[in-house]
PDB file of N, CA, C and O in Angstrom:
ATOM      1  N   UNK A1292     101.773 102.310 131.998  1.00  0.00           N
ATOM      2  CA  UNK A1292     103.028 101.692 131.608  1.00  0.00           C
ATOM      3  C   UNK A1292     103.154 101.735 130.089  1.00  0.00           C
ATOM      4  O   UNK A1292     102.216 101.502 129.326  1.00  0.00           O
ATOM      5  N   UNK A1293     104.199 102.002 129.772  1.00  0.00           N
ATOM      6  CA  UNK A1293     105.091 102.131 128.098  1.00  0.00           C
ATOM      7  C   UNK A1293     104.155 101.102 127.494  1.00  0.00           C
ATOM      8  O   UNK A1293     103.282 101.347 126.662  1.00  0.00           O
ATOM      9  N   UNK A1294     104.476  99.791 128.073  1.00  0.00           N
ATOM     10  CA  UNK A1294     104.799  98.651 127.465  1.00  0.00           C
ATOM     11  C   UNK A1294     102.861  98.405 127.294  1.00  0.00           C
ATOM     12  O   UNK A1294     102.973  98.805 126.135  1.00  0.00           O
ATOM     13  N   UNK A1295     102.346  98.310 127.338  1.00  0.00           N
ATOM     14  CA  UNK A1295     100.881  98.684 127.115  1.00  0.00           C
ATOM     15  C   UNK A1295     100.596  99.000 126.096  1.00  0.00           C
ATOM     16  O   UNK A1295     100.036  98.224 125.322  1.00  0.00           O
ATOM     17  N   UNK A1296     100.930 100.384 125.751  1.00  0.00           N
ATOM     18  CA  UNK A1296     100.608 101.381 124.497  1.00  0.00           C
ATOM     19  C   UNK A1296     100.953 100.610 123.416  1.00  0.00           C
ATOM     20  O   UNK A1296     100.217 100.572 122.430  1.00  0.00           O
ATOM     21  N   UNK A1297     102.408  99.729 123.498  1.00  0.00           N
ATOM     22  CA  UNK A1297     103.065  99.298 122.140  1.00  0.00           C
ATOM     23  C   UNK A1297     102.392  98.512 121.927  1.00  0.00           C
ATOM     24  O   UNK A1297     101.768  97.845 122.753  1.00  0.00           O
ATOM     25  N   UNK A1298     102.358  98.356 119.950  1.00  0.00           N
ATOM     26  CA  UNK A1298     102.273  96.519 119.412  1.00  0.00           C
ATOM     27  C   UNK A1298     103.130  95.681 119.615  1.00  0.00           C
ATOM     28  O   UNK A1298     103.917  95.479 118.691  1.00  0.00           O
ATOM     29  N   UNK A1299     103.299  94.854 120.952  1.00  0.00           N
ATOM     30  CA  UNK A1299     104.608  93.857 120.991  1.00  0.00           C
ATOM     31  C   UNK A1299     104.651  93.099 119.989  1.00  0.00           C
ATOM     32  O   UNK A1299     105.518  92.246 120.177  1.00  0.00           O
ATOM     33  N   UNK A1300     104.134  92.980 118.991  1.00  0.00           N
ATOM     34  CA  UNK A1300     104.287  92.332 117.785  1.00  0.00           C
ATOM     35  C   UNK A1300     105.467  92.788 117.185  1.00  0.00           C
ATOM     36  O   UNK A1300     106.329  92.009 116.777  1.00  0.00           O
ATOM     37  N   UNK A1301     105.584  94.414 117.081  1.00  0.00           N
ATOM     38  CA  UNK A1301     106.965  95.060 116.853  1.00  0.00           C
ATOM     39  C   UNK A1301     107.609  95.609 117.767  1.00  0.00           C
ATOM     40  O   UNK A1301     108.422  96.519 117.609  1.00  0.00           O
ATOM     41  N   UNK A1302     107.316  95.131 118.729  1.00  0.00           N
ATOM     42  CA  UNK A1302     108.767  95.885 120.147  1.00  0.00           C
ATOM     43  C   UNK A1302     108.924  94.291 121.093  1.00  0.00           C
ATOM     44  O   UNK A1302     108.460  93.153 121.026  1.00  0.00           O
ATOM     45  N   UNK A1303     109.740  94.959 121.835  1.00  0.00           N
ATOM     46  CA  UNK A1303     109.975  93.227 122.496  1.00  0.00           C
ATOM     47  C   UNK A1303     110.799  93.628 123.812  1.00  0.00           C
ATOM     48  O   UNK A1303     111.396  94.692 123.650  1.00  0.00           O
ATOM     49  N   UNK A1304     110.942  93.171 124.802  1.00  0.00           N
ATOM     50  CA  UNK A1304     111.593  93.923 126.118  1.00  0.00           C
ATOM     51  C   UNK A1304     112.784  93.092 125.747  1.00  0.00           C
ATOM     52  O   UNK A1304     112.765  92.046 125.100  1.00  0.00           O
ATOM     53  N   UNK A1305     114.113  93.882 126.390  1.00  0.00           N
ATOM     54  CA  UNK A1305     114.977  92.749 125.803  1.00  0.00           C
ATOM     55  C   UNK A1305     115.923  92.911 127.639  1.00  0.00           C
ATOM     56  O   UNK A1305     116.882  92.187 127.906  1.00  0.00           O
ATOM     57  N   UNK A1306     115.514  93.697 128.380  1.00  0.00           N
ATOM     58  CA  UNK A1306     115.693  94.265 129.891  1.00  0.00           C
ATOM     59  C   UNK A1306     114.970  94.800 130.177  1.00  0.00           C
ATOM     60  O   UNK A1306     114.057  95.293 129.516  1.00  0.00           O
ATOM     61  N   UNK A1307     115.342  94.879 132.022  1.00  0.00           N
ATOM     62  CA  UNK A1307     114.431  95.667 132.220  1.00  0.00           C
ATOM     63  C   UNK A1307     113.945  97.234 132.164  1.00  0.00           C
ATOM     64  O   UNK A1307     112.858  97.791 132.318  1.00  0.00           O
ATOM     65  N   UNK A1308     115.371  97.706 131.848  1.00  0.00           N
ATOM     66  CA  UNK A1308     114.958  99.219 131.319  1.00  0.00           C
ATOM     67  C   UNK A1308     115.110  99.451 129.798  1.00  0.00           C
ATOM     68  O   UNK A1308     115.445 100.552 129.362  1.00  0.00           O
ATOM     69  N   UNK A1309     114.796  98.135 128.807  1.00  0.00           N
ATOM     70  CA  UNK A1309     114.733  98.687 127.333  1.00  0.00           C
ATOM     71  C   UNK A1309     113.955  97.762 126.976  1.00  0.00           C
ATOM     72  O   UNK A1309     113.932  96.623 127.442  1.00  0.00           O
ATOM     73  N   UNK A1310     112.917  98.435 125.677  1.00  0.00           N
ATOM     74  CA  UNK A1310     111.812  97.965 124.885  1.00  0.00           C
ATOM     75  C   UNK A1310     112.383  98.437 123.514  1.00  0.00           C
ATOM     76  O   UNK A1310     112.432  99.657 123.357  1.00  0.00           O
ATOM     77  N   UNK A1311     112.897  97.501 122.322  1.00  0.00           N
ATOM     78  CA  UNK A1311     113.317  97.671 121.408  1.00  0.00           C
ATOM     79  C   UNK A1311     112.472  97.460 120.306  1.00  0.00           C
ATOM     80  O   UNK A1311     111.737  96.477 120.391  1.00  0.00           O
ATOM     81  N   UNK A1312     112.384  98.321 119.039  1.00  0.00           N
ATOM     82  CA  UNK A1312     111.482  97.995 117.898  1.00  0.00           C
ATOM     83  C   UNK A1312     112.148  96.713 116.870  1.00  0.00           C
ATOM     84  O   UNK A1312     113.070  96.884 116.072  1.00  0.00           O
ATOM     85  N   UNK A1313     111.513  95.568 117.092  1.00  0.00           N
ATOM     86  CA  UNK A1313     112.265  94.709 116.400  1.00  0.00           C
ATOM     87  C   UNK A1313     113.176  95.070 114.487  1.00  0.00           C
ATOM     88  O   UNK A1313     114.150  94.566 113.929  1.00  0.00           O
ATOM     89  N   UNK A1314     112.247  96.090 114.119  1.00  0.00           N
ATOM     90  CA  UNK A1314     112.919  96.427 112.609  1.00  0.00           C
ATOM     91  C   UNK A1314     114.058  97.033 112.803  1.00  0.00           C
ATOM     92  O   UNK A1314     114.751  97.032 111.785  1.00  0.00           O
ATOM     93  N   UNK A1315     114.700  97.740 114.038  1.00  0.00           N
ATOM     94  CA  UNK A1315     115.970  98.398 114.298  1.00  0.00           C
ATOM     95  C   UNK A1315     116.986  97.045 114.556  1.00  0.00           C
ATOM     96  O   UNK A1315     118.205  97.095 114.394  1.00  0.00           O
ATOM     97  N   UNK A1316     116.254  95.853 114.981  1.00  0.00           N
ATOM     98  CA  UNK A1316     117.728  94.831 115.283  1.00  0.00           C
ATOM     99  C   UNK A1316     118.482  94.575 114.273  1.00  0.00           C
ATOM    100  O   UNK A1316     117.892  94.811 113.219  1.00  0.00           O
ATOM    101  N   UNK A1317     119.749  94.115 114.110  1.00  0.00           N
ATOM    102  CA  UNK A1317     120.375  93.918 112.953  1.00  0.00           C
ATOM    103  C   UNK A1317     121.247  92.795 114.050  1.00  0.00           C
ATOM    104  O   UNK A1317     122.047  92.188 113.338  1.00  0.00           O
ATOM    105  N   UNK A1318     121.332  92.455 115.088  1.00  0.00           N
ATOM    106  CA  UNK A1318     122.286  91.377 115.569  1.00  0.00           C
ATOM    107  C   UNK A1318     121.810  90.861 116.720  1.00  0.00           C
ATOM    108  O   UNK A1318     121.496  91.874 117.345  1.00  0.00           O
ATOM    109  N   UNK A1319     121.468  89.614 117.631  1.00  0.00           N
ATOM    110  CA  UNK A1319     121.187  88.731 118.449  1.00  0.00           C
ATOM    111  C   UNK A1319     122.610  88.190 118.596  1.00  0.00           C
ATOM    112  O   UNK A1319     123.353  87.909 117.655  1.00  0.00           O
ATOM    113  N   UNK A1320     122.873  88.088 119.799  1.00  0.00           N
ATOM    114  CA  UNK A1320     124.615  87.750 120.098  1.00  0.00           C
ATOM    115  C   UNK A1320     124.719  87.398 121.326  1.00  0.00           C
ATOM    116  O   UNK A1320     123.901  88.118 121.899  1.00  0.00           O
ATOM    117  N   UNK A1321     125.230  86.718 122.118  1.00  0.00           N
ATOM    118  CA  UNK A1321     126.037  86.397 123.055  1.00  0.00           C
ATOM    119  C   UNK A1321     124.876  87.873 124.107  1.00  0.00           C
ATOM    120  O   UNK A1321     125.311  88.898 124.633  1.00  0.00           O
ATOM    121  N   UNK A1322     123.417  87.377 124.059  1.00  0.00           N
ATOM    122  CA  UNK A1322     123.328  87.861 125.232  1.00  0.00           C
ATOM    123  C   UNK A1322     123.173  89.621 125.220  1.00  0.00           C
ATOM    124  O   UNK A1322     122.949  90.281 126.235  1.00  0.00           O
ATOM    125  N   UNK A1323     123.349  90.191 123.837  1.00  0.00           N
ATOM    126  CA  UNK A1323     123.091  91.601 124.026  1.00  0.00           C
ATOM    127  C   UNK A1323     122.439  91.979 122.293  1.00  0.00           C
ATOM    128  O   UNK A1323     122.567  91.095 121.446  1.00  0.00           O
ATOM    129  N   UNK A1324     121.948  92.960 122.008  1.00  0.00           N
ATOM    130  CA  UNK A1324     121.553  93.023 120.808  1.00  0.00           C
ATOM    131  C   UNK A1324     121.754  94.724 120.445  1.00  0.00           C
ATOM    132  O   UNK A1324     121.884  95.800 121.029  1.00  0.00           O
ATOM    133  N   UNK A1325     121.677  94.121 118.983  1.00  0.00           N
ATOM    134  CA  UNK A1325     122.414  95.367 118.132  1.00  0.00           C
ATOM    135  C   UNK A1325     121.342  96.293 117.290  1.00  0.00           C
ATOM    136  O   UNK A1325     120.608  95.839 116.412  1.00  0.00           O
ATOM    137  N   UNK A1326     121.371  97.382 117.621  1.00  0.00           N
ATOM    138  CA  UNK A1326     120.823  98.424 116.688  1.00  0.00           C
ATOM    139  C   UNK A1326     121.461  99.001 115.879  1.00  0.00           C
ATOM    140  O   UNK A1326     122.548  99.559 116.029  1.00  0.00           O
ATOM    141  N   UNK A1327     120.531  98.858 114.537  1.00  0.00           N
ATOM    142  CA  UNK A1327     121.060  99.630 113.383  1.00  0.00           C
ATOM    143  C   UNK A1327     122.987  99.780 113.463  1.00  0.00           C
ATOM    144  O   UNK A1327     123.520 100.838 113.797  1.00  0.00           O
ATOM    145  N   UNK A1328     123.539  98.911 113.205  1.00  0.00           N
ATOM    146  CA  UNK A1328     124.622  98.747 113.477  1.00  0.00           C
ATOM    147  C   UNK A1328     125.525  99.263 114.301  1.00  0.00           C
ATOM    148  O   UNK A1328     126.703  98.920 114.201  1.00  0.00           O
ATOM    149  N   UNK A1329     125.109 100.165 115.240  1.00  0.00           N
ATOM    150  CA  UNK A1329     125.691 100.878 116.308  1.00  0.00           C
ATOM    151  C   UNK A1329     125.484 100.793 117.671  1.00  0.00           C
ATOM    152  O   UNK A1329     126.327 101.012 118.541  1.00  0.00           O
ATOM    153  N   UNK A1330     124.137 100.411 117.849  1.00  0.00           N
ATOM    154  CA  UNK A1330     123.555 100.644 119.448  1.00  0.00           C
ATOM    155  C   UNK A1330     124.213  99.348 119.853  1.00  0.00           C
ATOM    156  O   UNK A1330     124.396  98.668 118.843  1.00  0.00           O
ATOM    157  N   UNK A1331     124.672  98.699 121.039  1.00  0.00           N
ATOM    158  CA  UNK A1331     124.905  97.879 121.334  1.00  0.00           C
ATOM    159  C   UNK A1331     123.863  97.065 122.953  1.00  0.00           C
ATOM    160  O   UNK A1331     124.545  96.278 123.609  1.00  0.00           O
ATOM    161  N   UNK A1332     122.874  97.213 123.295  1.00  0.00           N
ATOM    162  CA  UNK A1332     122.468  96.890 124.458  1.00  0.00           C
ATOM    163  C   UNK A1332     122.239  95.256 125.240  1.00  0.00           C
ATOM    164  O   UNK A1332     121.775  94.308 124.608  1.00  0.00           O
ATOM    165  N   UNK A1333     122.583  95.181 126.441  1.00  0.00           N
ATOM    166  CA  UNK A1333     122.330  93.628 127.164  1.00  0.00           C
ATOM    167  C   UNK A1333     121.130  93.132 126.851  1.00  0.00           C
ATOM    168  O   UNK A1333     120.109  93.790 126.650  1.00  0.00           O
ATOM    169  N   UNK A1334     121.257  91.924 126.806  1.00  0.00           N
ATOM    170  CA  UNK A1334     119.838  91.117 127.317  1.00  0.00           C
ATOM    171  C   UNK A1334     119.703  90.608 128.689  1.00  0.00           C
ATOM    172  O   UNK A1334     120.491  89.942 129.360  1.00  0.00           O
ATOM    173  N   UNK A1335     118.835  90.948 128.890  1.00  0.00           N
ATOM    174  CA  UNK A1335     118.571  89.889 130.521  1.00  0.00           C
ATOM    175  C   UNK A1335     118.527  88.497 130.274  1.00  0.00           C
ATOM    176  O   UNK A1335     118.074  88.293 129.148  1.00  0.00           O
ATOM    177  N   UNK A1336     118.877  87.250 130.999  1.00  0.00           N
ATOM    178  CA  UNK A1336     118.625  85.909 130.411  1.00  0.00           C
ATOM    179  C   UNK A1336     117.090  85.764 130.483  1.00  0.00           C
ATOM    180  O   UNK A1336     116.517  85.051 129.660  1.00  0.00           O
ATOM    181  N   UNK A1337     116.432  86.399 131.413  1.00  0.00           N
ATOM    182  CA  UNK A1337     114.764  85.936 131.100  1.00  0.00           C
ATOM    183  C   UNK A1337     114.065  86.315 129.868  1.00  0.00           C
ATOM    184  O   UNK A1337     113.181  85.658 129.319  1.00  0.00           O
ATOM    185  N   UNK A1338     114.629  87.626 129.425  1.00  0.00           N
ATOM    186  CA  UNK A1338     114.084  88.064 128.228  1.00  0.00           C
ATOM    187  C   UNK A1338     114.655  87.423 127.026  1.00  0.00           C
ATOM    188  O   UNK A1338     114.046  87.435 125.957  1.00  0.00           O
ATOM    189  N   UNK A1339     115.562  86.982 127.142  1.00  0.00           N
ATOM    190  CA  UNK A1339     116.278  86.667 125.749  1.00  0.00           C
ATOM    191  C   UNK A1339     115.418  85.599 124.831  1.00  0.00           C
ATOM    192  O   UNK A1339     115.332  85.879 123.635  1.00  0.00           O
ATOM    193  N   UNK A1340     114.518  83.914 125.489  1.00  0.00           N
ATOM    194  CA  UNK A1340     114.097  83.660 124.937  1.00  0.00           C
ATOM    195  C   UNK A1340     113.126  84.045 123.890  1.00  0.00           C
ATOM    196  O   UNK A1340     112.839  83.413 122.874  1.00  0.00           O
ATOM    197  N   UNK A1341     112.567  85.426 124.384  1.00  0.00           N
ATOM    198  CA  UNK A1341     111.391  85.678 123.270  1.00  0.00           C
ATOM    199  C   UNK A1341     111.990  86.540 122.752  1.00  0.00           C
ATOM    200  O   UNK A1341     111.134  87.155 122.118  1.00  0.00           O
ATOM    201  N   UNK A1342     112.651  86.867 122.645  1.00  0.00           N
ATOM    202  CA  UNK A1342     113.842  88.617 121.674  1.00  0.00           C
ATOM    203  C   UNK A1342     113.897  87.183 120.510  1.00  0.00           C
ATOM    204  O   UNK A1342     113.136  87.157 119.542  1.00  0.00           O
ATOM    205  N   UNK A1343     115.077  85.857 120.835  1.00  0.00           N
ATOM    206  CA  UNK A1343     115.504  85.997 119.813  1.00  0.00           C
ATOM    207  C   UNK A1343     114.224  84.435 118.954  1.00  0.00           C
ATOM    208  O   UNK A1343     114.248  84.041 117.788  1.00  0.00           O
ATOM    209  N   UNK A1344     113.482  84.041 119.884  1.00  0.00           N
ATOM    210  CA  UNK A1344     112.325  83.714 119.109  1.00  0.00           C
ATOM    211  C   UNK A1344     111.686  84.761 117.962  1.00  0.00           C
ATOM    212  O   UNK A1344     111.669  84.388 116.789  1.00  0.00           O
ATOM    213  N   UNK A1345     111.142  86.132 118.345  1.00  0.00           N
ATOM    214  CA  UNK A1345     110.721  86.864 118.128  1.00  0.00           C
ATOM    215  C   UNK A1345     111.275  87.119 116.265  1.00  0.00           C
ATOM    216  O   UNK A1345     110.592  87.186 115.242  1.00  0.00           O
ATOM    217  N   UNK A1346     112.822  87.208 116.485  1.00  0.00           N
ATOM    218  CA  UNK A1346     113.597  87.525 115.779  1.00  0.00           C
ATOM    219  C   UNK A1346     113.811  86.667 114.957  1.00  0.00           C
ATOM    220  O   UNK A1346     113.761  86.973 113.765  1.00  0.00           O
ATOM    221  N   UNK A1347     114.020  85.742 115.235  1.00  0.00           N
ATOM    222  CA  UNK A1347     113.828  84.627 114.068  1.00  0.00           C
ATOM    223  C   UNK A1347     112.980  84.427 113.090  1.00  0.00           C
ATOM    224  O   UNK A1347     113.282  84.078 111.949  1.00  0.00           O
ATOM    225  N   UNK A1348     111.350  84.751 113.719  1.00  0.00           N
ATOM    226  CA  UNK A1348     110.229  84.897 113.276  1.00  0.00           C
ATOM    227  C   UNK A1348     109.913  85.574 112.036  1.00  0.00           C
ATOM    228  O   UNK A1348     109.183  85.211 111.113  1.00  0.00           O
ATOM    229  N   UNK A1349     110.893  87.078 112.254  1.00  0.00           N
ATOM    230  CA  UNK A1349     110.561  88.116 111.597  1.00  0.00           C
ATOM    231  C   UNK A1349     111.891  87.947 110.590  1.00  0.00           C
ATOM    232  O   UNK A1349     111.854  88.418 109.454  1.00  0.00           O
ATOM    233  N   UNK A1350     112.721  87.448 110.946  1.00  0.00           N
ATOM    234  CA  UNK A1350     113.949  87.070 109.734  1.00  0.00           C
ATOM    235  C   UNK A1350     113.455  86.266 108.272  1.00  0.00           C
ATOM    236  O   UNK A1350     113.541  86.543 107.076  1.00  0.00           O
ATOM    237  N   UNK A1351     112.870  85.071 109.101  1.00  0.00           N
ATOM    238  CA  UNK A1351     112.639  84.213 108.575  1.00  0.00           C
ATOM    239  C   UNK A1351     111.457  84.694 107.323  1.00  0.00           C
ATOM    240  O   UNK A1351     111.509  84.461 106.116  1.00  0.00           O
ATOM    241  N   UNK A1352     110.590  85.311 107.970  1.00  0.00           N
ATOM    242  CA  UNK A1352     109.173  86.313 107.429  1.00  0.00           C
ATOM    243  C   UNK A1352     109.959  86.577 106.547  1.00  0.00           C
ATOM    244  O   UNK A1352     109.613  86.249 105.412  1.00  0.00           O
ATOM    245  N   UNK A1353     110.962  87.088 106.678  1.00  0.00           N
ATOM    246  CA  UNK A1353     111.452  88.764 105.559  1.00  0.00           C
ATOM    247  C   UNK A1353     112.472  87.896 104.431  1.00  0.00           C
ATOM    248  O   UNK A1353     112.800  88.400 103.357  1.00  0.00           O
ATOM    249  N   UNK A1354     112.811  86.825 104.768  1.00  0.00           N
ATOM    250  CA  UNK A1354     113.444  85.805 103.732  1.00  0.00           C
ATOM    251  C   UNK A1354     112.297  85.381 102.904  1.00  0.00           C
ATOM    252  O   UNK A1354     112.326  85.747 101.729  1.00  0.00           O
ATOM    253  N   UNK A1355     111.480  84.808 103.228  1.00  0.00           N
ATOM    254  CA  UNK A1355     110.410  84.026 102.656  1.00  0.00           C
ATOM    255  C   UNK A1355     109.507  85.024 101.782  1.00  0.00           C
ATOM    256  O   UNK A1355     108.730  84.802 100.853  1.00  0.00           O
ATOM    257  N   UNK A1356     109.772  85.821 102.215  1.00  0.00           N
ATOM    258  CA  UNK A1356     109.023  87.067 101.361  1.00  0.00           C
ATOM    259  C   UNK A1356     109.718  87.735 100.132  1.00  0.00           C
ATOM    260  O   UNK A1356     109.224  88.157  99.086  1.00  0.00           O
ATOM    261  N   UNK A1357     111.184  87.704 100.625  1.00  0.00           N
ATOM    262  CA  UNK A1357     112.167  88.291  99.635  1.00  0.00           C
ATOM    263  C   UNK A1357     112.378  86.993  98.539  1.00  0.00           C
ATOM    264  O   UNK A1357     112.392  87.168  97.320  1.00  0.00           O
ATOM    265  N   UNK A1358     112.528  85.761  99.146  1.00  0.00           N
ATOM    266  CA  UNK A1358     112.669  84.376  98.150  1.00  0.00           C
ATOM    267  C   UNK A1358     111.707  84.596  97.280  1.00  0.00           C
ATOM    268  O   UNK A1358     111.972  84.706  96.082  1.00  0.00           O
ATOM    269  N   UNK A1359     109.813  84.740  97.996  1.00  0.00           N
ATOM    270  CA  UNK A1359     109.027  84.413  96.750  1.00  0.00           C
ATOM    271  C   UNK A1359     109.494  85.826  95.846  1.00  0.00           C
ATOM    272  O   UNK A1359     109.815  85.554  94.690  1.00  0.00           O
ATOM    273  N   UNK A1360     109.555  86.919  96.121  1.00  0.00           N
ATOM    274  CA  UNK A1360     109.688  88.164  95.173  1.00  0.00           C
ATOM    275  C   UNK A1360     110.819  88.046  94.412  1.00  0.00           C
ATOM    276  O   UNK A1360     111.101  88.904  93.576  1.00  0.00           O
ATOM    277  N   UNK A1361     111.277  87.396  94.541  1.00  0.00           N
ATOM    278  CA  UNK A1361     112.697  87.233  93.582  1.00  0.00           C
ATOM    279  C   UNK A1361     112.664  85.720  92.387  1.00  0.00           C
ATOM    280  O   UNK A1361     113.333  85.529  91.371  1.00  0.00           O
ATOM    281  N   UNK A1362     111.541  84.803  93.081  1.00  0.00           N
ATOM    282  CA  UNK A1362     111.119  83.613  92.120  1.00  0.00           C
ATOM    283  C   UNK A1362     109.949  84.547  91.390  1.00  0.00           C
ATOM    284  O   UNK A1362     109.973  84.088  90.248  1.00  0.00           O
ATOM    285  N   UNK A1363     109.375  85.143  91.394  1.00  0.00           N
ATOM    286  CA  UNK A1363     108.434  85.978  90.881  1.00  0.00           C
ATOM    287  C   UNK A1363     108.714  87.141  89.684  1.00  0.00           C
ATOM    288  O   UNK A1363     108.041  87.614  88.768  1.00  0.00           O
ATOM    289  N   UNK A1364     110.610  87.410  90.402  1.00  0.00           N
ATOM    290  CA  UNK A1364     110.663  88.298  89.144  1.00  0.00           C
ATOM    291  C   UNK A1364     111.468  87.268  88.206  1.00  0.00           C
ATOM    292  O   UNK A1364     111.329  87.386  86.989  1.00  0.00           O
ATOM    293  N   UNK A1365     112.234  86.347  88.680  1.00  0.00           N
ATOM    294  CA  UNK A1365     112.904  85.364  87.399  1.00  0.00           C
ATOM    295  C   UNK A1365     111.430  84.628  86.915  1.00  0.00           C
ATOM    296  O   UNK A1365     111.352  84.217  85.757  1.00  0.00           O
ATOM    297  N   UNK A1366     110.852  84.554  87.378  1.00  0.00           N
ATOM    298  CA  UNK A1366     109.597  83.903  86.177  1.00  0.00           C
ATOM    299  C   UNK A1366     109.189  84.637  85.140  1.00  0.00           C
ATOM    300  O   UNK A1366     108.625  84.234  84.123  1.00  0.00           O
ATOM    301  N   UNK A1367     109.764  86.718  85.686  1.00  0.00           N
ATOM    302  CA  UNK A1367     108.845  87.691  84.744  1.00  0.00           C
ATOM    303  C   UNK A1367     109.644  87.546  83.355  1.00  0.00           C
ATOM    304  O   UNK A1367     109.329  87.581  82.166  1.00  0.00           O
ATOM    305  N   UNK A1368     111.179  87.314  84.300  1.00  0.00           N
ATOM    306  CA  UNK A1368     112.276  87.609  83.110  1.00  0.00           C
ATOM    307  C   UNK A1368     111.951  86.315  82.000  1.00  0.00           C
ATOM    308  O   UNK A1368     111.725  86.192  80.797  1.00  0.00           O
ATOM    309  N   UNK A1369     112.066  85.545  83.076  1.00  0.00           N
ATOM    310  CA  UNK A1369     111.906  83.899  81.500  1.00  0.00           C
ATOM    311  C   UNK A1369     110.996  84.395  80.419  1.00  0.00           C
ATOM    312  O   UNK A1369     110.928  83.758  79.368  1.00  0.00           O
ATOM    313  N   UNK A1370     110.248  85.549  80.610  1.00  0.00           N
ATOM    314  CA  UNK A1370     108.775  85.183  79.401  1.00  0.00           C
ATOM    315  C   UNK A1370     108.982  86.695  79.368  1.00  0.00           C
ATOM    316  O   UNK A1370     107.880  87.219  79.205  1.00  0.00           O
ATOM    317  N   UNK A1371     109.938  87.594  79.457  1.00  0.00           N
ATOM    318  CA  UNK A1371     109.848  88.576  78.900  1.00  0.00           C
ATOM    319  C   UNK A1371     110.025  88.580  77.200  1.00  0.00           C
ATOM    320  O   UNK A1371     110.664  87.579  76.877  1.00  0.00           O
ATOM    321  N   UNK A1372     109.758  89.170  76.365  1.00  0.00           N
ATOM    322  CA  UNK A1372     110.229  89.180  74.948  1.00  0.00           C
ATOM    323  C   UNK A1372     111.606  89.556  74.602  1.00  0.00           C
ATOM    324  O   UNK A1372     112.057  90.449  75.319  1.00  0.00           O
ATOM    325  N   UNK A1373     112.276  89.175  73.826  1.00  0.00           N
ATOM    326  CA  UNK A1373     113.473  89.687  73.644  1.00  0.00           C
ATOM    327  C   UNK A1373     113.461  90.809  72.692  1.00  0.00           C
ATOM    328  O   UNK A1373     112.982  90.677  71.565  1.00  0.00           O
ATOM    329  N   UNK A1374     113.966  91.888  73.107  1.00  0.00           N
ATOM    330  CA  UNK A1374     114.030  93.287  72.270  1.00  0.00           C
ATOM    331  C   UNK A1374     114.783  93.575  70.979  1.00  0.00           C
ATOM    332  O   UNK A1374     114.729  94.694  70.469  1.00  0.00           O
TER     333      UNK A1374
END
């Protein structure tokens, strides 16, 4: 089986005939989810809790990561020298 081979860490079943790479989602909606701004596919209601757990997870990750890198570069700027 597919679903074996993968790191579900980055794929996630979201039905029963699709296994999606969570870095392609760009939308959680009413029950179906969005790829790279085009794909449009259903969710099953059993799967949906962990799609958009999943997704949150990795949002949230990629905020918290982008927040500290961005307090990191306004700290560089405060103490840069002025030219």
């Amino acid at each position: 089986e597919l679903k074996k081979q993968l790191d579900m860490q980055k794929f996630v079943q979201v039905h029963q005939g699709y296994i999606v790479n969570y870095s392609h989602i760009t939308l959680v909606k009413n029950y179906n989810v969005v790829l790279d701004h085009t794909i449009t596919l259903p969710v099953s209601r059993s799967f949906y809790p962990k799609l958009n757990q999943g997704f949150e997870t990795i949002v949230l990750t990629q905020f918290s990561t982008s927040k500290k890198a961005m307090a990191c570069l306004f700290r560089t700027l405060l103490f840069l020298p002025y030219l």
